[in-house]
Coordinates of C-alpha atoms in Angstrom, one line a residue:
Chain F
X10 CA 43.8 -47.3 -19.4
X11 CA 44.2 -46.2 -15.9
X12 CA 43.0 -42.8 -16.4
X13 CA 39.3 -44.3 -17.3
X14 CA 36.7 -43.7 -14.6
X15 CA 36.1 -46.8 -12.7
X16 CA 32.5 -47.1 -12.8
X17 CA 32.4 -46.7 -16.9
X18 CA 32.5 -49.8 -18.3
X19 CA 35.4 -50.2 -20.5
X20 CA 34.4 -51.1 -23.9
X21 CA 38.0 -51.6 -25.7
X22 CA 41.3 -53.1 -24.2
X23 CA 44.8 -52.6 -25.8
X24 CA 47.3 -54.9 -24.2
X25 CA 50.0 -55.1 -26.8
X26 CA 53.5 -56.0 -26.4
X27 CA 53.6 -56.5 -22.7
X28 CA 55.2 -59.8 -22.3
X29 CA 51.9 -61.3 -21.2
X30 CA 52.3 -65.2 -20.7
X31 CA 48.9 -65.5 -18.8
X32 CA 45.6 -64.1 -20.4
X33 CA 44.1 -64.3 -17.1
X34 CA 46.3 -61.4 -16.1
X35 CA 45.1 -59.0 -18.3
X36 CA 43.1 -56.0 -16.7
X37 CA 39.5 -55.0 -17.5
X38 CA 38.8 -58.3 -19.2
X39 CA 37.6 -60.9 -17.0
X40 CA 34.1 -60.3 -16.1
X41 CA 33.8 -57.4 -18.4
X42 CA 30.5 -58.1 -20.3
X43 CA 30.9 -54.6 -22.2
X44 CA 34.1 -55.6 -23.7
X45 CA 33.7 -55.2 -27.5
X46 CA 37.4 -55.0 -28.8
X47 CA 40.4 -56.7 -27.3
X48 CA 44.1 -56.5 -28.8
X49 CA 46.9 -59.0 -27.2
X50 CA 49.0 -58.7 -30.1
X51 CA 52.6 -59.1 -29.6
X52 CA 52.8 -60.9 -26.3
X53 CA 53.8 -64.6 -25.0
X54 CA 50.4 -66.3 -24.8
X55 CA 50.7 -69.8 -25.4
X56 CA 47.1 -71.0 -24.8
X57 CA 43.7 -69.4 -24.5
X58 CA 41.3 -70.7 -21.9
X59 CA 37.8 -71.8 -22.8
X60 CA 36.3 -68.7 -20.7
X61 CA 37.2 -66.6 -23.6
X62 CA 33.6 -67.3 -24.9
X63 CA 32.1 -65.5 -21.7
X64 CA 33.2 -62.2 -23.5
X65 CA 29.7 -62.2 -25.1
X66 CA 29.9 -58.9 -26.7
X67 CA 33.3 -59.1 -28.1
X68 CA 33.4 -58.2 -31.9
X69 CA 37.0 -57.9 -32.7
X70 CA 39.8 -60.0 -31.0
X71 CA 43.4 -59.9 -32.4
X72 CA 46.0 -62.5 -30.9
X73 CA 48.5 -61.5 -33.7
X74 CA 52.1 -62.7 -32.7
X75 CA 51.8 -64.9 -29.8
X76 CA 53.0 -68.5 -29.2
X77 CA 49.5 -70.1 -29.1
X78 CA 49.6 -73.9 -30.2
X79 CA 45.8 -74.9 -29.4
X80 CA 42.4 -72.9 -29.3
X81 CA 39.6 -73.9 -27.0
X82 CA 36.4 -75.3 -28.7
X83 CA 34.4 -72.8 -27.0
X84 CA 36.0 -70.0 -29.2
X85 CA 33.4 -70.7 -32.2
X86 CA 30.4 -69.9 -29.8
X87 CA 31.4 -66.2 -29.4
X88 CA 28.5 -65.1 -31.2
X89 CA 29.3 -61.3 -32.1
X90 CA 33.0 -61.9 -33.2
X91 CA 33.2 -60.3 -36.3
X92 CA 37.3 -60.1 -36.8
X93 CA 39.4 -62.7 -35.6
X94 CA 43.2 -62.5 -36.0
X95 CA 45.5 -65.5 -34.9
X96 CA 48.1 -64.7 -37.1
X97 CA 51.8 -65.4 -36.4
X98 CA 51.1 -68.3 -33.8
X99 CA 51.9 -71.8 -33.7
X100 CA 48.6 -73.5 -34.5
X101 CA 48.8 -76.8 -36.1
X102 CA 45.3 -77.7 -35.7
X103 CA 42.1 -75.9 -35.4
X104 CA 39.4 -77.3 -32.7
X105 CA 36.5 -79.1 -33.7
X106 CA 33.5 -77.0 -34.9
X107 CA 35.6 -74.1 -35.5
X108 CA 33.4 -73.3 -38.6
X109 CA 30.3 -72.6 -36.3
X110 CA 31.1 -69.0 -35.9
X111 CA 27.6 -67.2 -36.6
X112 CA 29.2 -63.8 -37.5
X113 CA 32.7 -64.2 -38.4
X114 CA 33.8 -61.9 -41.5
X115 CA 37.5 -61.6 -41.3
X116 CA 39.6 -64.4 -40.0
X117 CA 43.3 -64.2 -40.2
X118 CA 45.3 -67.7 -39.6
X119 CA 48.7 -66.0 -41.3
X120 CA 51.8 -67.6 -40.6
X121 CA 51.0 -70.8 -38.6
X122 CA 51.6 -74.4 -39.3
X123 CA 48.2 -75.3 -40.8
X124 CA 47.3 -77.5 -43.5
X125 CA 44.1 -79.3 -45.1
X126 CA 44.6 -81.8 -42.4
X127 CA 44.2 -79.3 -39.8
X128 CA 40.7 -78.3 -40.5
X129 CA 37.7 -79.3 -38.8
X130 CA 34.9 -80.6 -41.3
X131 CA 32.9 -77.5 -41.1
X132 CA 35.6 -75.1 -41.6
X133 CA 34.1 -74.0 -44.7
X134 CA 30.8 -73.1 -43.3
X135 CA 31.5 -69.7 -42.0
X136 CA 29.0 -67.9 -44.4
X137 CA 29.5 -64.7 -43.2
X138 CA 33.2 -64.8 -44.0
X139 CA 34.6 -61.8 -46.2
X140 CA 38.3 -62.6 -46.0
X141 CA 40.4 -65.5 -45.1
X142 CA 44.0 -65.1 -44.6
X143 CA 45.9 -68.4 -45.0
X144 CA 49.2 -67.2 -46.1
X145 CA 52.4 -68.7 -44.9
X146 CA 51.1 -72.1 -44.0
X147 CA 51.4 -75.8 -45.2
X148 CA 48.4 -76.4 -47.5
X149 CA 49.1 -78.7 -50.3
X150 CA 45.6 -78.8 -51.5
X151 CA 42.5 -76.8 -51.0
X152 CA 39.1 -78.7 -50.4
X153 CA 36.5 -78.1 -52.7
X154 CA 34.3 -77.2 -49.7
X155 CA 35.6 -73.4 -49.9
X156 CA 32.5 -72.8 -52.5
X157 CA 30.5 -72.6 -49.4
X158 CA 32.2 -69.3 -48.4
X159 CA 29.7 -67.5 -50.6
X160 CA 30.4 -64.2 -49.2
X161 CA 34.3 -64.6 -49.6
X162 CA 35.9 -61.3 -51.3
X163 CA 39.5 -62.0 -50.0
X164 CA 41.6 -65.5 -50.3
X165 CA 45.1 -65.3 -49.3
X166 CA 47.2 -68.6 -49.9
X167 CA 50.4 -67.0 -50.2
X168 CA 53.6 -68.9 -49.5
X169 CA 51.9 -72.5 -48.9
X170 CA 52.6 -75.9 -50.6
X171 CA 49.7 -75.7 -53.2
X172 CA 49.8 -78.2 -55.8
X173 CA 46.6 -77.5 -57.4
X174 CA 43.4 -75.3 -57.0
X175 CA 39.9 -76.7 -56.6
X176 CA 37.8 -75.9 -59.6
X177 CA 35.0 -75.0 -57.1
X178 CA 36.6 -71.8 -56.2
X179 CA 35.5 -70.5 -59.5
X180 CA 32.0 -70.4 -58.0
X181 CA 32.7 -67.5 -55.5
X182 CA 31.2 -64.6 -57.3
X183 CA 32.1 -61.9 -54.9
X184 CA 36.1 -62.8 -54.9
X185 CA 37.9 -59.8 -55.5
X186 CA 41.2 -60.5 -54.1
X187 CA 43.2 -63.9 -54.8
X188 CA 46.9 -64.3 -53.5
X189 CA 48.3 -67.7 -54.8
X190 CA 52.1 -66.2 -55.2
X191 CA 54.8 -68.7 -53.7
X192 CA 53.1 -72.0 -54.2
X193 CA 53.8 -75.3 -56.5
X194 CA 51.1 -74.6 -58.9
X195 CA 51.4 -75.5 -62.6
X196 CA 48.0 -74.8 -63.7
X197 CA 44.9 -73.3 -62.8
X198 CA 41.0 -74.7 -63.3
X199 CA 39.7 -73.1 -66.4
X200 CA 36.4 -72.1 -64.1
X201 CA 38.5 -69.8 -62.5
X202 CA 38.1 -67.5 -65.8
X203 CA 34.5 -66.7 -64.4
X204 CA 36.2 -64.6 -61.3
X205 CA 36.2 -60.9 -61.7
X206 CA 40.1 -60.7 -60.7
X207 CA 41.5 -58.5 -63.4
X208 CA 39.3 -55.3 -63.0
X209 CA 41.0 -52.2 -61.5
X210 CA 39.3 -52.9 -58.2
X211 CA 40.6 -56.6 -57.8
X212 CA 44.0 -58.1 -56.8
X213 CA 45.6 -61.0 -58.3
X214 CA 49.2 -62.7 -57.3
X215 CA 50.3 -65.5 -59.3
X216 CA 54.1 -64.8 -59.1
X217 CA 56.5 -67.6 -57.7
X218 CA 54.8 -70.7 -58.9
X219 CA 56.2 -73.3 -61.3
X220 CA 53.7 -72.7 -64.0
X221 CA 53.3 -74.4 -67.3
X222 CA 55.3 -72.6 -70.0
X223 CA 52.0 -71.3 -71.6
X224 CA 50.7 -69.7 -68.3
X225 CA 54.3 -68.4 -67.2
X226 CA 54.8 -66.7 -70.8
X227 CA 51.4 -64.8 -70.4
X228 CA 52.4 -63.8 -67.0
X229 CA 55.9 -62.5 -68.2
X230 CA 54.5 -60.6 -71.0
X231 CA 51.2 -59.4 -69.8
X232 CA 50.8 -60.0 -66.3
X233 CA 47.7 -61.6 -64.6
X234 CA 45.7 -60.0 -67.3
X235 CA 47.4 -62.0 -70.1
X236 CA 47.0 -65.1 -67.9
X237 CA 43.2 -64.5 -67.1
X238 CA 42.5 -64.2 -70.8
X239 CA 44.6 -67.1 -71.5
X240 CA 42.5 -69.7 -69.0
X241 CA 39.4 -68.2 -70.6
X242 CA 40.2 -69.5 -74.0
X243 CA 39.0 -72.7 -75.6
X244 CA 42.5 -73.6 -76.2
X245 CA 43.2 -73.6 -72.5
X246 CA 40.3 -75.7 -71.5
X247 CA 41.4 -78.2 -73.8
X248 CA 45.0 -78.2 -72.8
X249 CA 43.6 -78.3 -69.1
X250 CA 41.7 -81.4 -69.7
X251 CA 44.7 -83.2 -71.0
X252 CA 47.2 -81.8 -68.3
X253 CA 44.9 -83.5 -65.6
X254 CA 45.4 -87.0 -67.1
X255 CA 49.0 -86.9 -67.6
X256 CA 51.0 -87.1 -64.6
X257 CA 53.7 -84.2 -64.4
X258 CA 56.5 -84.5 -61.7
X259 CA 55.7 -82.9 -58.4
X260 CA 57.6 -79.8 -57.9
X261 CA 59.7 -79.7 -54.5
X262 CA 58.4 -77.9 -51.6
X263 CA 60.1 -74.7 -50.3
X264 CA 62.2 -75.2 -47.3
X265 CA 60.4 -73.6 -44.2
X266 CA 62.6 -74.5 -41.3
X267 CA 63.7 -70.8 -40.7
X268 CA 59.8 -69.7 -40.0
X269 CA 59.7 -69.0 -36.2
X270 CA 56.7 -70.8 -36.1
X271 CA 58.6 -74.0 -36.6
X272 CA 61.7 -73.0 -34.6
X273 CA 60.1 -72.8 -31.3
X274 CA 58.1 -75.8 -31.9
X275 CA 61.2 -77.6 -32.6
X276 CA 63.1 -76.3 -29.3
X277 CA 59.9 -77.5 -27.3
X278 CA 59.6 -81.0 -28.8
Chain G
X20 CA -34.3 13.1 -44.3
X21 CA -35.9 15.5 -46.8
X22 CA -37.1 18.6 -45.5
X23 CA -40.8 18.3 -44.0
X24 CA -43.1 18.9 -46.7
X25 CA -46.5 20.2 -46.0
X26 CA -49.6 21.3 -48.1
X27 CA -49.9 24.9 -48.8
X28 CA -53.4 26.1 -49.4
X29 CA -54.0 28.1 -52.2
X30 CA -56.2 30.9 -50.9
X31 CA -58.9 32.1 -52.8
X32 CA -59.9 35.6 -51.9
X33 CA -63.7 36.1 -51.3
X34 CA -65.0 39.4 -51.1
X35 CA -65.1 39.7 -47.2
X36 CA -61.7 38.2 -47.1
X37 CA -60.4 40.7 -49.6
X38 CA -62.1 43.6 -47.8
X39 CA -60.5 42.5 -44.9
X40 CA -57.2 42.4 -46.4
X41 CA -57.6 45.2 -48.3
X42 CA -56.4 47.6 -46.0
X43 CA -53.1 45.9 -45.6
X44 CA -52.3 45.2 -49.1
X45 CA -49.9 48.2 -49.4
X46 CA -47.7 46.2 -46.8
X47 CA -47.8 42.8 -48.7
X48 CA -44.8 42.1 -51.2
X49 CA -44.6 38.6 -53.2
X50 CA -41.8 36.6 -51.5
X51 CA -40.5 35.8 -55.1
X52 CA -40.8 38.9 -57.1
X53 CA -41.1 41.5 -54.2
X54 CA -43.9 43.3 -56.2
X55 CA -47.2 44.4 -54.5
X56 CA -50.5 42.7 -55.0
X57 CA -53.4 44.3 -57.0
X58 CA -57.0 43.9 -55.9
X59 CA -57.8 41.2 -58.1
X60 CA -54.6 39.3 -57.7
X61 CA -54.7 35.9 -56.1
X62 CA -52.5 35.8 -52.9
X63 CA -51.0 32.6 -51.9
X64 CA -50.2 32.7 -48.2
X65 CA -47.8 29.8 -46.8
X66 CA -46.3 29.9 -43.1
X67 CA -46.6 33.6 -42.9
X68 CA -45.1 34.4 -46.4
X69 CA -47.2 35.5 -49.6
X70 CA -46.6 34.9 -53.3
X71 CA -48.3 36.0 -56.3
X72 CA -50.1 32.7 -57.3
X73 CA -47.8 32.8 -60.6
X74 CA -44.7 33.0 -58.5
X75 CA -45.4 30.2 -56.4
X76 CA -43.7 27.6 -58.7
X77 CA -40.9 25.1 -58.3
X78 CA -37.4 26.6 -58.0
X79 CA -36.2 24.1 -60.7
X80 CA -38.9 24.0 -63.4
X81 CA -40.8 27.0 -62.8
X82 CA -44.1 25.0 -62.9
X83 CA -46.7 25.2 -60.1
X84 CA -46.7 22.3 -57.5
X85 CA -49.0 19.4 -58.9
X86 CA -51.6 19.3 -56.0
X87 CA -49.9 22.0 -54.1
X88 CA -47.3 19.8 -52.7
X89 CA -43.8 21.1 -52.7
X90 CA -40.4 20.3 -51.0
X91 CA -38.3 22.9 -49.4
X92 CA -34.5 22.7 -49.0
X93 CA -32.2 25.6 -47.8
X94 CA -35.3 27.9 -48.4
X95 CA -36.1 26.9 -51.7
X96 CA -39.0 25.1 -52.9
X97 CA -39.1 22.0 -55.3
X98 CA -41.8 20.1 -57.0
X99 CA -41.6 16.5 -55.7
X100 CA -40.3 15.3 -59.1
X101 CA -37.5 17.8 -59.1
X102 CA -36.9 17.6 -55.4
X103 CA -36.1 13.9 -55.8
X104 CA -33.9 14.6 -58.8
X105 CA -31.8 16.9 -57.3
X106 CA -31.5 15.5 -53.5
X107 CA -33.1 12.3 -52.9
X108 CA -31.2 8.8 -53.0
X109 CA -31.8 6.1 -55.5
X110 CA -32.2 2.6 -54.3
X111 CA -29.5 0.3 -55.0
X112 CA -32.2 -2.4 -56.2
X113 CA -35.1 -0.6 -57.6
X114 CA -33.5 2.3 -58.9
X115 CA -36.4 4.3 -57.5
X116 CA -35.9 7.6 -55.4
X117 CA -36.1 6.9 -51.7
X118 CA -38.3 8.7 -49.9
X119 CA -38.5 8.4 -46.1
X120 CA -36.1 6.1 -44.5
X121 CA -33.0 5.2 -46.3
X122 CA -30.6 2.2 -45.4
X123 CA -27.1 3.2 -45.9
X124 CA -25.1 -0.1 -46.6
X125 CA -22.8 -2.0 -48.9
X126 CA -21.7 1.4 -50.2
X127 CA -25.1 2.4 -51.6
X128 CA -28.6 3.5 -50.3
X129 CA -31.4 1.3 -50.1
X130 CA -35.5 1.3 -49.4
X131 CA -36.0 -0.7 -46.3
X132 CA -38.1 -3.1 -48.1
X133 CA -35.3 -3.5 -50.9
X134 CA -32.7 -4.5 -48.8
X135 CA -32.9 -8.0 -48.4
X136 CA -30.3 -11.1 -47.6
X137 CA -29.2 -12.1 -51.2
X138 CA -30.1 -15.8 -50.5
X139 CA -33.0 -16.2 -48.2
X140 CA -34.7 -12.7 -49.2
X141 CA -35.4 -11.7 -45.7
X142 CA -35.4 -8.0 -45.2
X143 CA -32.2 -7.2 -43.5
X144 CA -33.0 -3.3 -42.3
X145 CA -34.1 -4.2 -38.5
X146 CA -32.0 -7.5 -37.9
X147 CA -28.7 -6.5 -39.5
X148 CA -26.6 -8.0 -42.2
X149 CA -23.2 -9.5 -42.8
X150 CA -20.6 -8.9 -45.6
X151 CA -20.0 -12.1 -47.5
X152 CA -17.8 -12.3 -50.7
X153 CA -19.4 -9.0 -51.9
X154 CA -22.9 -10.0 -50.8
X155 CA -25.2 -8.8 -47.9
X156 CA -26.5 -11.9 -46.0
X157 CA -28.5 -12.7 -43.1
X158 CA -26.8 -14.2 -40.1
X159 CA -28.0 -17.4 -41.0
X160 CA -27.4 -17.5 -44.7
X161 CA -24.0 -16.1 -43.5
X162 CA -23.1 -19.0 -41.3
X163 CA -24.2 -21.6 -43.9
X164 CA -22.2 -20.0 -46.6
X165 CA -19.1 -19.7 -44.5
X166 CA -19.0 -23.4 -43.7
X167 CA -20.0 -24.4 -47.6
X168 CA -17.2 -22.2 -48.7
X169 CA -14.5 -23.1 -46.8
X170 CA -11.7 -24.3 -48.9
X171 CA -13.1 -22.3 -51.8
X172 CA -11.2 -19.6 -53.4
X173 CA -12.4 -16.2 -53.6
X174 CA -11.5 -14.1 -56.6
X175 CA -9.3 -11.2 -55.8
X176 CA -10.7 -9.3 -58.7
X177 CA -14.3 -9.7 -58.5
X178 CA -14.4 -10.9 -54.7
X179 CA -16.8 -13.6 -55.6
X180 CA -16.5 -17.2 -54.8
X181 CA -14.9 -19.5 -57.2
X182 CA -16.6 -22.7 -58.2
X183 CA -14.3 -25.8 -57.2
X184 CA -11.3 -26.1 -59.4
X185 CA -12.1 -23.0 -61.4
X186 CA -9.5 -20.6 -60.1
X187 CA -6.3 -19.8 -61.4
X188 CA -3.5 -18.6 -59.5
X189 CA -1.5 -15.3 -60.5
X190 CA 1.3 -13.8 -58.3
X191 CA 0.2 -15.6 -55.3
X192 CA -3.6 -14.6 -55.5
X193 CA -6.8 -16.5 -56.7
X194 CA -8.7 -15.4 -59.6
X195 CA -11.4 -16.3 -62.1
X196 CA -9.4 -17.2 -65.0
X197 CA -11.5 -14.9 -67.5
X198 CA -10.6 -11.8 -65.9
X199 CA -7.2 -12.1 -67.9
X200 CA -6.0 -12.7 -71.3
X201 CA -3.0 -14.6 -72.7
X202 CA -0.1 -12.2 -72.7
X203 CA 1.2 -13.9 -75.8
X204 CA -1.9 -14.5 -78.0
X205 CA -4.4 -12.4 -76.1
X206 CA -6.9 -15.3 -75.9
X207 CA -9.4 -15.2 -72.6
X208 CA -7.7 -17.4 -70.3
X209 CA -9.2 -20.7 -68.8
X210 CA -8.2 -22.9 -65.8
X211 CA -5.4 -24.4 -68.1
X212 CA -3.3 -21.0 -68.0
X213 CA -0.1 -20.8 -66.5
X214 CA 2.2 -18.2 -64.9
X215 CA 5.6 -17.8 -66.2
X216 CA 7.8 -14.7 -65.1
X217 CA 4.9 -13.1 -63.7
X218 CA 2.8 -13.2 -66.8
X219 CA 0.1 -15.3 -67.9
X220 CA -0.1 -17.6 -70.7
X221 CA -2.8 -19.9 -72.4
X222 CA -1.5 -23.5 -72.4
X223 CA -0.7 -23.5 -75.9
X224 CA 1.7 -20.5 -75.9
X225 CA 3.2 -21.9 -72.4
X226 CA 3.9 -25.3 -74.1
X227 CA 5.8 -23.3 -77.1
X228 CA 8.1 -21.4 -74.8
X229 CA 10.8 -23.7 -74.1
X230 CA 9.4 -25.2 -70.8
X231 CA 11.9 -27.9 -69.6
X232 CA 10.6 -31.3 -70.0
X233 CA 10.8 -34.1 -66.9
X234 CA 13.3 -36.8 -67.7
X235 CA 11.1 -39.3 -65.9
X236 CA 7.4 -38.3 -66.8
X237 CA 8.2 -36.4 -70.3
X238 CA 5.8 -33.6 -69.0
X239 CA 6.4 -30.1 -68.7
X240 CA 8.0 -29.0 -65.4
X241 CA 6.2 -26.0 -64.2
X242 CA 7.3 -25.3 -60.7
X243 CA 10.4 -26.4 -59.1
X244 CA 12.8 -27.9 -61.5
X245 CA 15.8 -30.1 -60.6
X246 CA 18.5 -30.4 -63.2
X247 CA 20.6 -33.2 -62.8
X248 CA 22.3 -36.0 -65.1
X249 CA 22.3 -33.7 -68.0
X250 CA 18.2 -33.6 -67.9
X251 CA 15.4 -31.9 -66.0
X252 CA 13.2 -33.3 -63.5
X253 CA 10.0 -32.5 -61.4
X254 CA 11.4 -32.6 -57.6
X255 CA 9.2 -35.5 -56.7
X256 CA 10.4 -37.3 -60.0
X257 CA 14.2 -37.3 -59.2
X258 CA 14.5 -40.4 -57.3
X259 CA 17.3 -43.0 -56.1
X260 CA 17.4 -45.4 -59.1
X261 CA 17.4 -48.4 -56.3
X262 CA 14.7 -47.4 -53.6
X263 CA 12.8 -44.9 -55.9
X264 CA 12.6 -42.4 -53.1
X265 CA 12.6 -38.7 -54.1
X266 CA 16.0 -36.8 -52.8
X267 CA 13.8 -33.7 -52.4
X268 CA 17.0 -31.6 -52.1
X269 CA 19.1 -33.9 -50.1
X270 CA 22.4 -35.1 -51.6
X271 CA 22.4 -37.8 -54.1
X272 CA 25.3 -39.5 -56.0
X273 CA 25.6 -39.9 -59.7
X274 CA 27.2 -42.9 -61.5
X275 CA 26.7 -44.4 -65.0
X276 CA 23.9 -42.0 -65.8
X277 CA 21.9 -43.0 -62.8
X278 CA 21.3 -41.3 -59.4
X279 CA 21.5 -42.9 -55.9
X280 CA 20.7 -42.1 -52.3
X281 CA 23.7 -42.3 -50.1
X282 CA 23.0 -45.7 -48.6
X283 CA 22.2 -47.2 -52.1
X284 CA 25.1 -45.7 -53.7
X285 CA 27.6 -47.1 -51.3
X286 CA 25.8 -50.4 -51.3
X287 CA 26.0 -50.4 -55.0
X288 CA 29.5 -49.2 -55.7
X289 CA 31.5 -50.8 -52.9
X290 CA 32.6 -48.0 -50.3
X291 CA 31.7 -50.6 -47.9
X292 CA 34.2 -50.2 -45.0
X293 CA 36.8 -53.3 -45.0
X294 CA 36.7 -53.5 -41.2
X295 CA 33.3 -52.8 -40.0
X296 CA 31.5 -54.0 -43.0
X297 CA 29.1 -51.0 -43.3
X298 CA 28.8 -48.3 -45.8
X299 CA 31.5 -45.5 -45.0
X300 CA 29.5 -42.4 -44.3
X301 CA 31.0 -39.1 -45.0
X302 CA 34.9 -39.4 -45.4
X303 CA 36.4 -42.5 -46.7
X304 CA 39.9 -43.6 -46.1
X305 CA 41.0 -45.5 -49.6
X306 CA 44.2 -47.6 -49.7
X307 CA 45.3 -50.9 -50.7
X308 CA 42.1 -51.5 -53.0
X309 CA 39.9 -51.3 -49.9
X310 CA 37.8 -48.5 -48.2
X311 CA 37.5 -47.5 -44.4
X312 CA 35.4 -45.2 -42.5
X313 CA 37.8 -42.8 -41.1
X314 CA 37.4 -44.1 -37.4
X315 CA 38.0 -47.8 -38.5
X316 CA 41.3 -47.7 -40.1
X317 CA 44.0 -49.2 -38.3
X318 CA 46.6 -51.6 -38.1
X319 CA 45.1 -55.1 -39.2
X320 CA 47.5 -57.0 -36.9
X321 CA 47.7 -55.4 -33.6
X322 CA 44.6 -53.3 -34.0
X323 CA 46.2 -49.9 -33.1
X324 CA 44.2 -46.9 -34.7
X325 CA 46.0 -45.1 -37.6
X326 CA 45.1 -42.0 -39.4
X327 CA 45.9 -40.6 -43.1
X328 CA 49.3 -39.5 -41.9
X329 CA 50.4 -42.4 -40.2
X330 CA 52.9 -44.5 -42.0
X331 CA 52.0 -48.0 -42.7
X332 CA 53.1 -51.1 -44.5
X333 CA 51.2 -53.3 -47.0
X334 CA 51.2 -57.0 -46.1
X335 CA 48.8 -59.2 -48.0
X336 CA 47.2 -56.0 -49.2
X337 CA 46.3 -55.4 -45.4
X338 CA 48.0 -52.2 -43.6
X339 CA 50.6 -52.9 -40.8
X340 CA 51.9 -50.5 -38.6
X341 CA 55.4 -49.9 -38.3
X342 CA 55.8 -51.7 -35.0
X343 CA 54.0 -54.9 -36.3
X344 CA 56.2 -54.6 -39.6
X345 CA 59.5 -54.3 -37.7
X346 CA 58.2 -57.5 -35.5
X347 CA 57.6 -59.7 -38.4
X348 CA 60.3 -62.5 -38.6
X349 CA 63.4 -61.9 -40.4
X350 CA 63.0 -64.5 -42.8
X351 CA 59.5 -63.1 -43.6
X352 CA 60.6 -59.7 -44.0
X353 CA 63.5 -61.0 -46.3
X354 CA 60.8 -62.8 -48.3
X355 CA 58.6 -59.8 -48.4
X356 CA 61.6 -57.6 -49.9
X357 CA 62.6 -60.2 -52.2
X358 CA 59.0 -60.4 -53.7
X359 CA 58.7 -56.5 -53.8
X360 CA 62.1 -56.4 -55.9
X361 CA 61.0 -59.2 -58.2
X362 CA 57.6 -57.1 -58.8
X363 CA 59.4 -54.0 -59.6
X364 CA 61.6 -55.9 -61.9
X365 CA 58.7 -57.7 -63.7
X366 CA 56.9 -54.4 -64.0
X367 CA 59.6 -52.6 -65.7
X368 CA 60.3 -55.6 -67.9
X369 CA 56.7 -55.7 -68.9
X370 CA 56.7 -51.9 -69.6
X371 CA 59.9 -52.3 -71.8
X372 CA 58.3 -55.1 -73.8
X373 CA 55.0 -53.6 -74.5
X374 CA 55.2 -52.0 -77.9
X375 CA 53.2 -48.9 -77.4
X376 CA 55.6 -47.5 -74.7
X377 CA 59.1 -48.4 -75.9
X378 CA 59.9 -45.3 -77.5
X379 CA 58.4 -43.0 -74.7
X380 CA 60.9 -45.1 -72.1

C-alpha cells in the first residue's frame, strides 16, 4: 500500500488480519471517494460507524471474522454495494430498512446469531440479490416473503434450527443452489419439486435432518435426485397434505454453545 | 497525298508542226517502247517526254487514260481507277476512295465529310474528337456520355457500353453475356450465367453441379460460403440465434445446434462470473459449480486474489483461501470434516447399493 503514488486515488484497500479495533484508523479509506473495494477481514472491529455510507463508490465490502454486534442503519444506502460479507461476526439483529440496498448481489451473513426475529420487515425486498448465505445461524423458520428475491440463485441455510420450509421458495425459478443440511426438517413442500436443483449445474444439500422415513430412504438410496423425484410424485403431495395436519413431535435443537459467536457474547454479558 | 496529276495534251501534228518537228525526229524515241517515230505517227508529248499515242497508257490496265487524265506514282502513270485501287485509302464510312484530304483516326481513314460524331453527326475533321467506348465523339457529346455512363459497365470484349443490369462478370471483368457459351451445354449465355472455377455456366447447368445450399434461405450459395453446424450458409445469413446479427467471420459459439455471438452465448449458457455478475470474457475459471473471470477469482471471505494454482477450500460451495480456512473456529472445522466424512461414506454406500456398478466395484 505504501508504495502507491500519493496523488493517485486508491481504489482498493486490503487491511486484513491487522488487529484493527477502530475502523477509523485504517489508512486510505476515509475521505477516499474513489474506493471501490475494502477488505477488513480477520480484525477486531466491534462496530461500524454510520460514515461507512460516505464511501459512495464502494462495491465490495468484506468484514469477515470480526466481532461486530450491530450495523448502522445507513449501510443499506450504499448505492453501489454489490458484495457484502459480514459473516463470522456477532450479529443478532439487522438494522431497520436493511433490505433497501439498491444493487446488492451477494450477501453473506454466515455464522452469526440471526433468526427470523432479527430480520427487518423489508429484508426480502433486495430484488437484485443473487446469493444469500445464512448458514450457521438460528433460524427456526424462513418467512414466505423469500419469494420476493426473484433473482436468487443461491440460498444457504446450512446448520440452522429450521423446522419447516416455506412453500413460496418453490417460486424462485432461478434457484440453483440450496443448502439445507444440519436443520430440523422432516418434510419439504411439494412445490419445491418445481425447482431445478438436481441437474448437473445445481447443488442441493439435504443431509443431517430428521427426515420422515420415506424421504430418508430416498436420500440414502439415490441421494438428492431420489428425494426430488419423490417429492414431485402425487403420492408425496397426498402424504404432505396429511403430514401438515398431524402434529409430529418437534425435533430438538442442536447445542451451539461452542460457537464462537456465542462464547464472546457470554463473556461480555 | 496522291501524286499531282495534270492533264496531258494529246498533240495532233499539223503539217507545219510536223515539218518543224521533222528535222528532229531522228532524235526522238518513245518513252515506253524506245522506238523512233514514223512520219505519220502521232506523238504524245508530256512534260518533256514523248510517247507513241498507243504507248501512252495506264501502267496497270494498258488502256488509254480516259479524258487524258492520269496519275503518276514512282515514275509510273495510272488511270484514275487503277491508281485508286492500288494506292488510294478507302473511307471507313462510305467505303469510297479518298482523294485529296484524308483523315486518319480510329485506326481507319475517312473523307473529312464522312468523319462525324457518332451521336450528333457533327463533322470532326477540324474540331477534333474523343474516343468513348470505341466511338468517336465530339467534345460535348463525350461529356454527356461520360456523365450518363458513370456506373455503367463497358464490355471487355467489344468495348461497348453495357445496358444497366445486362452485364456478367467473368474473371473479374465485365462482359456482354452473349459473347460466351455455357461450358457444359454450349448454350449462349444470359445474365443468369454463373462463374465456377474460372468457367462460365448457364444457370441450369450451374444448379445441377452440387452448389451448396444456404441453411437459412435454402438458396444456392454462390460467393463466400460459411460451413458450420453441419450446414452451408451465405456469409450474411449465418447469424446469432438471439440477436440475429451476422458473425461476418467473427468468433461464434455453437450449442444445441444453434450459433451464438459471444455475449449471447454467455448470457444463454451461464458463463456469468459469480463475483462481478458479467459474462466471463476470454478465459474462464470454473470451480464449485460456478464461473469466474480470471481477474475476479479470489477468496470469498477475505477477498484475497487467487489464481488457478492457489490452493483453496470449499465452504458452502464458495472458495476459501488457506488463511481464512485455518482461522475458522475449531468447532466449525470439526463439523466440516465430519460432514465431509459423511458425504464420502454416503457416496461409497450408494455406489455399492446401485445394482449396475456392483460387479465393477
